[in-house]
Amino acid sequence: MPLVSGADVEAAAALLDGVVRRTPLEHSRALGERVGGPVWLKCENLQRTGSFKIRGAYTRIARLTPEERARGVVAASAGNHAQGVALAARELGAAATVFMPESAPLPKVAATRGYGADARLGGATLTEALLSAIEFAAATGKVLIHPFDHPDVIAGQGTVGLELLEQCPDVATVVVCTGGGGLVSGIAAAVKARRPDVRVVAVQAATAAAFPASLAAGRPVPLATMATMADGIAVAAPGDLTLAHVAGLVDEVRTVTEGDLSRALLFCLERAKLVVEPAGVAAVAALLADPGAFRAPVVAVVSGGNIDPVLMMKVVQHGMAAAGRYLSLRVQVPDRPGSLAALLRELAGLSANVLSVEHERTTARLDLGEVEVGVHLETRGPDHERDVLGALAAAGYAPRV
């Protein structure tokens, strides 16, 4: 099927001039040291509505006829596309109805309604919400604004690629967070039209990666299950159009684990001073997980920053554990006064911060007169964890993790 061209993306850029923000390209010294060359972050988390989605949504709605806009638009989204459609519809004078899964983060639901859309919650997954949106569009005559599988949406998202080429003319590799594939399809169309030598890499969450099987089959193959913290890229299957773009223009599809995502989110907070949602940090996760796989200069697209504060706390904790910043261990000590104090003094001398302590006296592992102590520690990383475990063993304890 016909692919979106570089000229299509440039036309979308002209349409979006003055509507979307030209987001900054921030250098990351910490990532550059790992990769062995310059690494830049394209900060779409700082875009209007907090993600790149406004680009495609506005392009699509702006190209509707006046009669179509008068009927209104409908969309389905876990949050970012919802906000993009809501804002674009408001600015173009169209009423918007958005179907969101019941698990959609509350800040995204509130923001969607704040932009003036009628946000309706229902269904356990984005796939179910999309089916509801399709049925609603058929019943009401409203125009469905698909989150990724439409040429106008792909062309709008592709304007990210035009910007990063202008901001980093010598880029060698572009790494893109990928769910349904609208963003990577558009960026690949824009980048390959001007610089066919640039390598474009799509990154999916390993537990919600629909592209590998679909590419192998040559058609969209829905995933039977998905389970990832990165709700923004949890898409059961690519569209026919995005699959064609990825097959024809994208050089590689990689996957990252949940641990990779949480470590990357923590990295962006600590080292880049960026608030990023799990879906938006997938490209950074790929760089951290396998830095030698990317030829520099690299541009990693940080696609969104709309994260629920409650989820952020959980992900940060998960990221700290994955980065070796938390250590849980159990040791057996004599059940007599002073044993716990002695263990805690040992840990204090190792500069390990004790977060919690628990006692267990009733397991079959214990001899008479013993108690098992579980300790949850805050550490400074994997090397410190090894030092703590080694020092406890040398002091006569037998720590188990």
PDB file of N, CA and C in Angstrom, residues 179-217:
ATOM      1  N   GLY A 179       4.317   1.688  19.879  1.00  0.00           N
ATOM      2  CA  GLY A 179       3.163   0.898  20.266  1.00  0.00           C
ATOM      3  C   GLY A 179       2.468   0.419  19.005  1.00  0.00           C
ATOM      4  N   GLY A 180       1.487   1.190  18.523  1.00  0.00           N
ATOM      5  CA  GLY A 180       0.838   0.862  17.258  1.00  0.00           C
ATOM      6  C   GLY A 180       1.650   1.219  16.044  1.00  0.00           C
ATOM      7  N   GLY A 181       2.648   2.089  16.221  1.00  0.00           N
ATOM      8  CA  GLY A 181       3.593   2.369  15.144  1.00  0.00           C
ATOM      9  C   GLY A 181       3.402   3.668  14.400  1.00  0.00           C
ATOM     10  N   GLY A 182       2.467   4.530  14.819  1.00  0.00           N
ATOM     11  CA  GLY A 182       2.270   5.786  14.104  1.00  0.00           C
ATOM     12  C   GLY A 182       3.468   6.705  14.174  1.00  0.00           C
ATOM     13  N   LEU A 183       4.075   6.822  15.353  1.00  0.00           N
ATOM     14  CA  LEU A 183       5.211   7.723  15.526  1.00  0.00           C
ATOM     15  C   LEU A 183       6.428   7.237  14.749  1.00  0.00           C
ATOM     16  N   VAL A 184       6.792   5.970  14.911  1.00  0.00           N
ATOM     17  CA  VAL A 184       7.986   5.477  14.222  1.00  0.00           C
ATOM     18  C   VAL A 184       7.773   5.453  12.707  1.00  0.00           C
ATOM     19  N   SER A 185       6.532   5.195  12.264  1.00  0.00           N
ATOM     20  CA  SER A 185       6.246   5.215  10.824  1.00  0.00           C
ATOM     21  C   SER A 185       6.470   6.607  10.252  1.00  0.00           C
ATOM     22  N   GLY A 186       5.935   7.617  10.939  1.00  0.00           N
ATOM     23  CA  GLY A 186       6.093   8.977  10.454  1.00  0.00           C
ATOM     24  C   GLY A 186       7.526   9.455  10.504  1.00  0.00           C
ATOM     25  N   ILE A 187       8.221   9.165  11.609  1.00  0.00           N
ATOM     26  CA  ILE A 187       9.624   9.569  11.720  1.00  0.00           C
ATOM     27  C   ILE A 187      10.461   8.884  10.654  1.00  0.00           C
ATOM     28  N   ALA A 188      10.221   7.595  10.420  1.00  0.00           N
ATOM     29  CA  ALA A 188      10.978   6.876   9.392  1.00  0.00           C
ATOM     30  C   ALA A 188      10.719   7.474   8.013  1.00  0.00           C
ATOM     31  N   ALA A 189       9.467   7.826   7.727  1.00  0.00           N
ATOM     32  CA  ALA A 189       9.142   8.426   6.435  1.00  0.00           C
ATOM     33  C   ALA A 189       9.886   9.741   6.246  1.00  0.00           C
ATOM     34  N   ALA A 190       9.911  10.564   7.283  1.00  0.00           N
ATOM     35  CA  ALA A 190      10.587  11.855   7.192  1.00  0.00           C
ATOM     36  C   ALA A 190      12.100  11.706   7.099  1.00  0.00           C
ATOM     37  N   VAL A 191      12.653  10.857   7.952  1.00  0.00           N
ATOM     38  CA  VAL A 191      14.109  10.720   8.027  1.00  0.00           C
ATOM     39  C   VAL A 191      14.662  10.043   6.775  1.00  0.00           C
ATOM     40  N   LYS A 192      14.048   8.961   6.344  1.00  0.00           N
ATOM     41  CA  LYS A 192      14.565   8.228   5.190  1.00  0.00           C
ATOM     42  C   LYS A 192      14.465   9.036   3.899  1.00  0.00           C
ATOM     43  N   ALA A 193      13.470   9.948   3.817  1.00  0.00           N
ATOM     44  CA  ALA A 193      13.338  10.779   2.621  1.00  0.00           C
ATOM     45  C   ALA A 193      14.527  11.717   2.463  1.00  0.00           C
ATOM     46  N   ARG A 194      15.034  12.215   3.587  1.00  0.00           N
ATOM     47  CA  ARG A 194      16.159  13.156   3.538  1.00  0.00           C
ATOM     48  C   ARG A 194      17.507  12.490   3.761  1.00  0.00           C
ATOM     49  N   ARG A 195      17.525  11.488   4.637  1.00  0.00           N
ATOM     50  CA  ARG A 195      18.783  10.832   5.006  1.00  0.00           C
ATOM     51  C   ARG A 195      18.579   9.312   5.044  1.00  0.00           C
ATOM     52  N   PRO A 196      18.574   8.658   3.873  1.00  0.00           N
ATOM     53  CA  PRO A 196      18.334   7.210   3.873  1.00  0.00           C
ATOM     54  C   PRO A 196      19.389   6.401   4.604  1.00  0.00           C
ATOM     55  N   ASP A 197      20.537   7.021   4.894  1.00  0.00           N
ATOM     56  CA  ASP A 197      21.610   6.318   5.615  1.00  0.00           C
ATOM     57  C   ASP A 197      21.365   6.234   7.109  1.00  0.00           C
ATOM     58  N   VAL A 198      20.443   7.035   7.629  1.00  0.00           N
ATOM     59  CA  VAL A 198      20.176   7.033   9.072  1.00  0.00           C
ATOM     60  C   VAL A 198      19.445   5.750   9.449  1.00  0.00           C
ATOM     61  N   ARG A 199      19.889   5.129  10.533  1.00  0.00           N
ATOM     62  CA  ARG A 199      19.265   3.905  11.024  1.00  0.00           C
ATOM     63  C   ARG A 199      18.109   4.284  11.949  1.00  0.00           C
ATOM     64  N   VAL A 200      16.926   3.719  11.699  1.00  0.00           N
ATOM     65  CA  VAL A 200      15.749   3.980  12.519  1.00  0.00           C
ATOM     66  C   VAL A 200      15.411   2.691  13.272  1.00  0.00           C
ATOM     67  N   VAL A 201      15.337   2.796  14.604  1.00  0.00           N
ATOM     68  CA  VAL A 201      15.101   1.637  15.463  1.00  0.00           C
ATOM     69  C   VAL A 201      13.812   1.862  16.253  1.00  0.00           C
ATOM     70  N   ALA A 202      12.896   0.907  16.169  1.00  0.00           N
ATOM     71  CA  ALA A 202      11.662   0.928  16.954  1.00  0.00           C
ATOM     72  C   ALA A 202      11.865   0.122  18.225  1.00  0.00           C
ATOM     73  N   VAL A 203      11.323   0.606  19.344  1.00  0.00           N
ATOM     74  CA  VAL A 203      11.469  -0.086  20.624  1.00  0.00           C
ATOM     75  C   VAL A 203      10.097  -0.336  21.229  1.00  0.00           C
ATOM     76  N   GLN A 204       9.832  -1.611  21.562  1.00  0.00           N
ATOM     77  CA  GLN A 204       8.565  -1.993  22.185  1.00  0.00           C
ATOM     78  C   GLN A 204       8.806  -2.618  23.550  1.00  0.00           C
ATOM     79  N   ALA A 205       7.792  -2.550  24.412  1.00  0.00           N
ATOM     80  CA  ALA A 205       7.840  -3.288  25.668  1.00  0.00           C
ATOM     81  C   ALA A 205       7.762  -4.777  25.350  1.00  0.00           C
ATOM     82  N   ALA A 206       8.645  -5.566  25.961  1.00  0.00           N
ATOM     83  CA  ALA A 206       8.725  -6.991  25.620  1.00  0.00           C
ATOM     84  C   ALA A 206       7.418  -7.724  25.862  1.00  0.00           C
ATOM     85  N   THR A 207       6.663  -7.308  26.869  1.00  0.00           N
ATOM     86  CA  THR A 207       5.408  -7.978  27.197  1.00  0.00           C
ATOM     87  C   THR A 207       4.212  -7.397  26.448  1.00  0.00           C
ATOM     88  N   ALA A 208       4.463  -6.487  25.512  1.00  0.00           N
ATOM     89  CA  ALA A 208       3.392  -5.938  24.678  1.00  0.00           C
ATOM     90  C   ALA A 208       3.951  -5.615  23.294  1.00  0.00           C
ATOM     91  N   ALA A 209       4.747  -6.535  22.757  1.00  0.00           N
ATOM     92  CA  ALA A 209       5.441  -6.300  21.486  1.00  0.00           C
ATOM     93  C   ALA A 209       4.708  -7.010  20.358  1.00  0.00           C
ATOM     94  N   ALA A 210       3.872  -6.288  19.645  1.00  0.00           N
ATOM     95  CA  ALA A 210       3.073  -6.886  18.581  1.00  0.00           C
ATOM     96  C   ALA A 210       3.809  -6.926  17.248  1.00  0.00           C
ATOM     97  N   PHE A 211       4.805  -6.073  17.048  1.00  0.00           N
ATOM     98  CA  PHE A 211       5.433  -5.987  15.731  1.00  0.00           C
ATOM     99  C   PHE A 211       6.250  -7.218  15.340  1.00  0.00           C
ATOM    100  N   PRO A 212       7.048  -7.835  16.215  1.00  0.00           N
ATOM    101  CA  PRO A 212       7.864  -8.972  15.761  1.00  0.00           C
ATOM    102  C   PRO A 212       7.042 -10.081  15.101  1.00  0.00           C
ATOM    103  N   ALA A 213       5.977 -10.528  15.740  1.00  0.00           N
ATOM    104  CA  ALA A 213       5.165 -11.598  15.160  1.00  0.00           C
ATOM    105  C   ALA A 213       4.441 -11.123  13.904  1.00  0.00           C
ATOM    106  N   SER A 214       3.983  -9.871  13.904  1.00  0.00           N
ATOM    107  CA  SER A 214       3.279  -9.341  12.742  1.00  0.00           C
ATOM    108  C   SER A 214       4.210  -9.204  11.543  1.00  0.00           C
ATOM    109  N   LEU A 215       5.427  -8.756  11.780  1.00  0.00           N
ATOM    110  CA  LEU A 215       6.403  -8.659  10.689  1.00  0.00           C
ATOM    111  C   LEU A 215       6.728 -10.041  10.129  1.00  0.00           C
ATOM    112  N   ALA A 216       6.870 -11.016  11.018  1.00  0.00           N
ATOM    113  CA  ALA A 216       7.177 -12.370  10.573  1.00  0.00           C
ATOM    114  C   ALA A 216       6.047 -12.958   9.740  1.00  0.00           C
ATOM    115  N   ALA A 217       4.807 -12.637  10.113  1.00  0.00           N
ATOM    116  CA  ALA A 217       3.643 -13.177   9.408  1.00  0.00           C
ATOM    117  C   ALA A 217       3.273 -12.368   8.169  1.00  0.00           C
TER     118      ALA A 217
END
